[in-house]
Amino acid sequence: MAATLIDGKAFAAKVRGQVAEHVARLKEENGITPGLAVVLVGEDPASQVYVRSKGKQTVEVGMNSVEHKLDADTSEADLLAVVEQLNNDPSIHGILVQLPLPKHMNEDLVINSIAPEKDVDGFHISNVGLLGTGQKSMVPCTPLGCLMMLRDHHGSLSGMDAVVIGRSNIVGKPMAQLLLGDSCTVTIAHSRTKDLPDVVRRADIVVAAVGRPEMVPGDWIKEGATVIDVGINRIERDGKTKLVGDVDFASAAERAGAITPVPGGVGPMTIACLLANTVTACCRANGLKEPEGLTA
Ligand code: NDP
């Protein structure tokens, strides 16, 4: 393997350490404890795992964690009432409604009912608009984690050619906005892109957020490029279930200058950035200086 491994697990631990330090300072100097509320509707097993993990890590960095678990047949009106109550609760600085929601609910309506300044997932339409116009916003956690790792590795990203594969609202589009904000020349590729290999071969930075196991082979990667693999795909190999990314790690690592593994790359950064966003939201709510290096 020629590439430098970008260790997301270690980086996430560092971010959590910075968050914990800031939380301790907020308590000591201002008597404030940041609070994160997570709302889970229904029994989706993957969502339950995420919510448990978020709650545990929130407590570990010294913040208050509040969980609202609602039955799958909860009405949309009742969910909106819970969000409204959290919007009005001054001890809560971040609100996250775990997606996906049951089919009878309108996800856009629910997300847009969260107070934008408490929207630590960065999915509220106001935050999307603020990010798109280069203003201070809450930034979606997964792309924020990718940006932090890229900045840490490269210092400045200015003038680099970046290709983001995937145009979802939660990863691809905000990722492209963040890279543009750091003065990259950005291409967003998707399922209709013509000659994707050629597009990817031009990139100094490749962010793959597709959801197709190992679809980006090493020979698409420009020599020395930095590869950020957002994909999380479960496959069966040699009779075992394995997690792989959207990039064929073995061949890409032969050509890339740096690469994130799956697991242990982008994944751990997502919750770390959720905690970072919560402490940022808490500082903004109280008119205090934001922690450096934890926002875009
Ligand atoms: P979506 O399914 O919402 O979006 C996938 C994107 O990939 C779409 O824009 C789609 O294009 C594009 N695409 C699909 N097939 C191709 C193809 N053959 N060539 C080029 N582009 C293609 O996925 P998400 O953005 O939500 O997630 C992407 C991946 O990231 C998933 O594996 C997911 O599990 C993972 N993920 C990981 C997170 C983490 O914490 N590490 C967090 C969030 C997601 P089109 O729009 O044209 O259909």
Coordinates of C-alpha atoms and ligand atoms in Angstrom, one line a residue:
M1 CA 0.0 0.0 0.0
A2 CA 1.5 3.3 -1.1
A3 CA -1.1 5.7 0.4
T4 CA -1.1 7.3 3.8
L5 CA -4.0 5.9 5.8
I6 CA -6.3 8.7 7.1
D7 CA -7.4 7.2 10.5
G8 CA -10.9 8.4 11.1
K9 CA -11.2 6.5 14.4
A10 CA -8.1 8.3 15.8
F11 CA -9.2 11.7 14.4
A12 CA -12.7 11.3 15.8
A13 CA -11.2 10.6 19.3
K14 CA -9.2 13.8 18.9
V15 CA -12.4 15.8 18.0
R16 CA -14.3 14.2 20.9
G17 CA -11.4 15.3 23.2
Q18 CA -11.6 18.9 21.9
V19 CA -15.4 18.8 22.5
A20 CA -15.0 17.5 26.0
E21 CA -12.4 20.2 26.8
H22 CA -14.8 22.9 25.6
V23 CA -17.7 21.4 27.5
A24 CA -15.6 21.4 30.7
R25 CA -14.8 25.0 30.1
L26 CA -18.4 25.9 29.5
K27 CA -19.4 24.3 32.8
E28 CA -16.6 25.8 34.8
E29 CA -16.6 29.4 33.4
N30 CA -20.2 29.8 32.4
G31 CA -22.2 27.2 34.4
I32 CA -23.7 25.8 31.2
T33 CA -23.9 22.2 30.2
P34 CA -24.7 21.6 26.5
G35 CA -27.7 19.3 25.9
L36 CA -28.5 17.1 22.9
A37 CA -31.9 15.6 22.4
V38 CA -32.4 12.7 20.0
V39 CA -35.9 11.7 18.9
L40 CA -36.4 8.2 17.6
V41 CA -39.7 7.1 16.1
G42 CA -40.2 3.3 15.7
E43 CA -38.1 0.3 16.1
D44 CA -35.7 0.3 13.2
P45 CA -32.7 -1.8 14.4
A46 CA -30.0 0.3 12.7
S47 CA -31.5 3.5 14.0
Q48 CA -31.6 2.1 17.5
V49 CA -27.9 1.3 17.3
Y50 CA -27.1 4.8 16.1
V51 CA -29.2 6.5 18.8
R52 CA -27.6 4.4 21.6
S53 CA -24.2 5.2 20.3
K54 CA -25.0 8.9 20.0
G55 CA -26.4 9.0 23.6
K56 CA -23.3 7.2 25.0
Q57 CA -20.8 9.5 23.3
T58 CA -22.8 12.6 24.3
V59 CA -22.5 11.6 27.9
E60 CA -18.8 10.7 27.6
V61 CA -17.9 14.2 26.5
G62 CA -19.8 15.6 29.5
M63 CA -22.9 16.9 27.8
N64 CA -26.5 16.1 28.8
S65 CA -28.2 13.5 26.6
V66 CA -32.0 13.3 26.3
E67 CA -33.8 10.6 24.3
H68 CA -37.4 10.6 23.2
K69 CA -38.5 7.2 22.0
L70 CA -41.9 7.2 20.3
D71 CA -43.9 4.3 18.9
A72 CA -43.9 3.7 15.2
D73 CA -47.6 4.6 15.0
T74 CA -47.1 8.0 16.7
S75 CA -49.0 10.7 14.7
E76 CA -47.0 13.4 12.9
A77 CA -48.8 16.0 15.1
D78 CA -47.5 14.3 18.3
L79 CA -43.9 14.2 16.9
L80 CA -44.2 17.9 16.0
A81 CA -45.3 18.6 19.5
V82 CA -42.2 16.9 20.9
V83 CA -40.0 18.9 18.6
E84 CA -41.8 22.1 19.6
Q85 CA -41.2 21.4 23.3
L86 CA -37.5 20.8 22.6
N87 CA -37.3 24.0 20.6
N88 CA -38.6 25.9 23.6
D89 CA -36.4 24.1 26.2
P90 CA -33.3 26.3 27.0
S91 CA -31.4 23.3 28.4
I92 CA -31.4 21.7 24.9
H93 CA -29.0 23.1 22.4
G94 CA -29.1 20.4 19.7
I95 CA -32.1 18.4 18.4
L96 CA -31.8 15.4 16.1
V97 CA -34.7 13.5 14.7
Q98 CA -33.4 10.1 13.6
L99 CA -34.1 9.3 10.0
P100 CA -35.8 7.5 8.3
L101 CA -39.2 8.3 9.8
P102 CA -42.2 6.0 9.4
K103 CA -43.9 6.3 6.0
H104 CA -46.9 8.2 7.3
M105 CA -44.7 11.2 8.3
N106 CA -43.5 14.0 6.1
E107 CA -39.7 14.1 6.8
D108 CA -39.2 17.6 5.3
L109 CA -42.0 19.0 7.4
V110 CA -40.6 17.5 10.6
I111 CA -37.0 18.5 9.9
N112 CA -38.1 22.0 9.0
S113 CA -40.0 22.2 12.3
I114 CA -36.7 22.1 14.3
A115 CA -35.4 25.5 15.3
P116 CA -32.6 26.1 12.8
E117 CA -30.1 27.1 15.5
K118 CA -30.7 23.7 17.2
D119 CA -30.6 21.7 14.0
V120 CA -27.3 19.9 14.7
D121 CA -27.8 17.6 11.6
G122 CA -27.8 20.7 9.4
F123 CA -30.8 19.5 7.3
H124 CA -33.2 22.4 8.0
I125 CA -33.8 24.4 4.8
S126 CA -32.5 27.5 6.4
N127 CA -29.2 25.8 7.2
V128 CA -29.0 24.4 3.6
G129 CA -29.5 28.0 2.3
L130 CA -27.0 29.5 4.7
L131 CA -24.4 26.9 3.7
G132 CA -25.1 27.4 0.0
T133 CA -24.6 31.2 0.3
G134 CA -21.4 30.8 2.4
Q135 CA -22.9 32.1 5.6
K136 CA -22.6 30.7 9.2
S137 CA -24.8 27.6 9.5
M138 CA -25.1 24.2 11.1
V139 CA -23.2 21.9 8.8
P140 CA -24.3 18.3 8.1
C141 CA -22.1 16.0 10.2
T142 CA -20.8 13.5 7.6
P143 CA -19.5 16.1 5.1
L144 CA -18.1 18.2 8.0
G145 CA -16.1 15.2 9.2
C146 CA -14.8 14.7 5.6
L147 CA -13.8 18.4 5.4
M148 CA -12.0 18.2 8.8
M149 CA -10.0 15.2 7.7
L150 CA -9.1 16.9 4.3
R151 CA -8.0 20.1 6.0
D152 CA -6.0 18.2 8.6
H153 CA -4.2 16.3 5.8
H154 CA -3.6 19.1 3.3
G155 CA -3.8 22.3 5.3
S156 CA -5.2 24.5 2.5
L157 CA -7.5 22.9 -0.2
S158 CA -7.4 26.0 -2.3
G159 CA -7.3 25.4 -6.1
M160 CA -7.5 21.6 -5.8
D161 CA -9.7 19.7 -8.2
A162 CA -12.4 17.8 -6.2
V163 CA -14.9 15.3 -7.5
V164 CA -17.8 14.3 -5.3
I165 CA -19.6 11.2 -6.5
G166 CA -23.2 11.3 -5.3
R167 CA -25.6 14.3 -5.0
S168 CA -27.7 13.4 -2.0
N169 CA -28.9 16.2 0.3
I170 CA -27.2 14.7 3.3
V171 CA -23.8 14.0 1.9
G172 CA -23.0 14.8 -1.8
K173 CA -24.5 18.3 -2.1
P174 CA -23.3 19.8 1.2
M175 CA -19.9 18.1 0.7
A176 CA -19.6 20.0 -2.6
Q177 CA -20.6 23.3 -1.0
L178 CA -18.0 22.8 1.7
L179 CA -15.2 22.1 -0.8
L180 CA -16.3 25.1 -2.9
G181 CA -16.1 27.2 0.3
D182 CA -12.5 26.0 0.7
S183 CA -11.9 27.2 -2.9
C184 CA -11.7 23.8 -4.6
T185 CA -12.8 23.5 -8.2
V186 CA -15.7 21.1 -7.6
T187 CA -17.4 18.5 -9.9
I188 CA -20.5 16.7 -8.6
A189 CA -20.9 13.3 -10.3
H190 CA -24.0 11.1 -10.2
S191 CA -25.7 8.2 -11.9
R192 CA -26.1 10.1 -15.1
T193 CA -22.5 11.4 -15.3
K194 CA -20.9 10.5 -18.7
D195 CA -17.5 8.8 -18.5
L196 CA -17.2 8.8 -14.7
P197 CA -13.8 7.1 -14.8
D198 CA -12.4 10.1 -16.8
V199 CA -14.0 12.6 -14.4
V200 CA -12.6 10.9 -11.3
R201 CA -9.1 10.6 -12.9
R202 CA -8.9 14.4 -13.0
A203 CA -9.4 14.8 -9.3
D204 CA -6.9 15.7 -6.6
I205 CA -9.7 14.9 -4.1
V206 CA -12.3 12.2 -4.6
V207 CA -15.2 11.9 -2.2
A208 CA -17.3 8.8 -2.9
A209 CA -20.8 8.8 -1.5
V210 CA -22.8 6.4 -3.6
G211 CA -23.8 3.3 -1.7
R212 CA -22.4 0.8 -4.2
P213 CA -19.8 -1.6 -2.8
E214 CA -16.3 -1.0 -4.2
M215 CA -17.5 0.7 -7.4
V216 CA -14.5 3.0 -7.7
P217 CA -11.5 0.9 -8.8
G218 CA -7.9 1.9 -8.3
D219 CA -7.3 2.7 -11.9
W220 CA -9.8 5.6 -11.7
I221 CA -7.7 7.3 -9.1
K222 CA -5.1 9.9 -10.1
E223 CA -1.6 9.1 -8.8
G224 CA -1.3 10.8 -5.4
A225 CA -4.9 11.9 -5.0
T226 CA -6.7 11.9 -1.7
V227 CA -9.7 9.5 -1.4
I228 CA -12.4 10.0 1.1
D229 CA -14.8 7.0 1.1
V230 CA -18.2 7.7 2.7
G231 CA -19.8 4.5 1.5
I232 CA -20.9 1.9 4.1
N233 CA -22.0 -1.3 2.3
R234 CA -22.5 -4.8 3.8
I235 CA -21.4 -7.6 1.6
E236 CA -21.0 -11.3 1.9
R237 CA -17.4 -12.5 1.2
D238 CA -15.7 -15.8 2.0
G239 CA -18.9 -16.8 4.0
K240 CA -18.7 -13.7 6.2
T241 CA -20.5 -10.4 6.3
K242 CA -18.1 -7.6 5.7
L243 CA -18.3 -3.8 5.6
V244 CA -16.8 -2.2 2.5
G245 CA -16.8 1.3 1.1
D246 CA -17.7 2.7 -2.4
V247 CA -14.0 2.5 -3.3
D248 CA -12.0 -0.7 -3.9
F249 CA -9.6 0.0 -1.0
A250 CA -6.8 -2.4 -2.0
S251 CA -6.3 -1.1 -5.6
A252 CA -7.1 2.6 -4.7
A253 CA -4.5 2.5 -1.9
E254 CA -1.8 1.6 -4.5
R255 CA -2.4 4.8 -6.4
A256 CA -3.8 7.3 -3.9
G257 CA -1.6 9.6 -1.8
A258 CA -4.0 9.3 1.1
I259 CA -7.1 7.3 1.7
T260 CA -9.8 6.6 4.4
P261 CA -10.6 3.0 5.2
V262 CA -14.0 1.5 5.7
P263 CA -14.7 0.8 8.5
G264 CA -12.6 3.3 10.6
G265 CA -12.6 6.3 8.2
V266 CA -15.6 8.7 7.7
G267 CA -18.0 6.6 9.9
P268 CA -16.6 7.5 13.4
M269 CA -16.3 11.2 12.4
T270 CA -20.0 11.6 11.9
I271 CA -21.0 11.3 15.6
A272 CA -17.9 13.3 16.6
C273 CA -19.1 16.1 14.4
L274 CA -22.6 15.8 15.8
L275 CA -21.1 16.5 19.3
A276 CA -19.0 19.3 17.8
N277 CA -22.1 20.8 16.3
T278 CA -23.9 20.6 19.6
V279 CA -21.2 22.5 21.5
T280 CA -21.1 25.1 18.6
A281 CA -24.9 25.5 18.9
C282 CA -24.6 25.9 22.6
C283 CA -21.9 28.6 22.3
R284 CA -24.0 30.5 19.7
A285 CA -27.1 30.3 21.8
N286 CA -25.3 31.9 24.7
G287 CA -23.4 34.5 22.7
L288 CA -20.0 32.8 23.5
K289 CA -17.0 32.3 21.4
E290 CA -17.2 29.1 19.3
P291 CA -14.6 26.4 19.6
E292 CA -12.0 26.7 16.9
G293 CA -11.5 24.0 14.3
L294 CA -14.9 22.3 15.1
T295 CA -16.9 24.1 12.4
A296 CA -16.6 24.7 8.7
Ligands
NDP1 P1 -28.1 8.3 -1.7 O1 -28.6 6.9 -2.1 O2 -29.1 9.3 -1.1 O3 -27.3 8.9 -2.9 C1 -26.5 8.2 -3.7 C2 -25.9 9.0 -4.8 O4 -25.1 8.2 -5.6 C3 -27.0 9.5 -5.7 O5 -26.8 10.9 -6.0 C4 -26.8 8.7 -7.0 O6 -27.1 9.4 -8.2 C5 -25.4 8.4 -7.0 N1 -25.1 7.1 -7.7 C6 -25.8 6.0 -7.7 N2 -25.3 5.1 -8.6 C7 -24.3 5.7 -9.2 C8 -23.4 5.4 -10.2 N3 -23.4 4.2 -10.8 N4 -22.4 6.3 -10.6 C9 -22.4 7.5 -10.0 N5 -23.2 7.9 -9.1 C10 -24.1 7.0 -8.6 O7 -27.0 7.9 -0.6 P2 -26.3 8.8 0.6 O8 -25.7 10.0 0.0 O9 -27.3 8.9 1.7 O10 -25.2 7.8 1.1 C11 -24.2 7.4 0.2 C12 -23.3 6.3 0.9 O11 -22.8 6.9 2.1 C13 -24.1 5.1 1.4 O12 -23.3 4.0 1.4 C14 -24.4 5.4 2.9 O13 -24.5 4.3 3.7 C15 -23.1 6.2 3.2 N6 -23.3 7.1 4.4 C16 -22.3 7.0 5.3 C17 -22.3 7.9 6.4 C18 -21.3 7.8 7.4 O14 -21.4 8.2 8.5 N7 -20.1 7.3 7.0 C19 -23.4 8.8 6.6 C20 -24.3 8.9 5.4 C21 -24.2 8.0 4.4 P3 -28.5 10.0 -8.7 O15 -28.8 11.2 -7.8 O16 -28.4 10.3 -10.1 O17 -29.5 8.8 -8.4

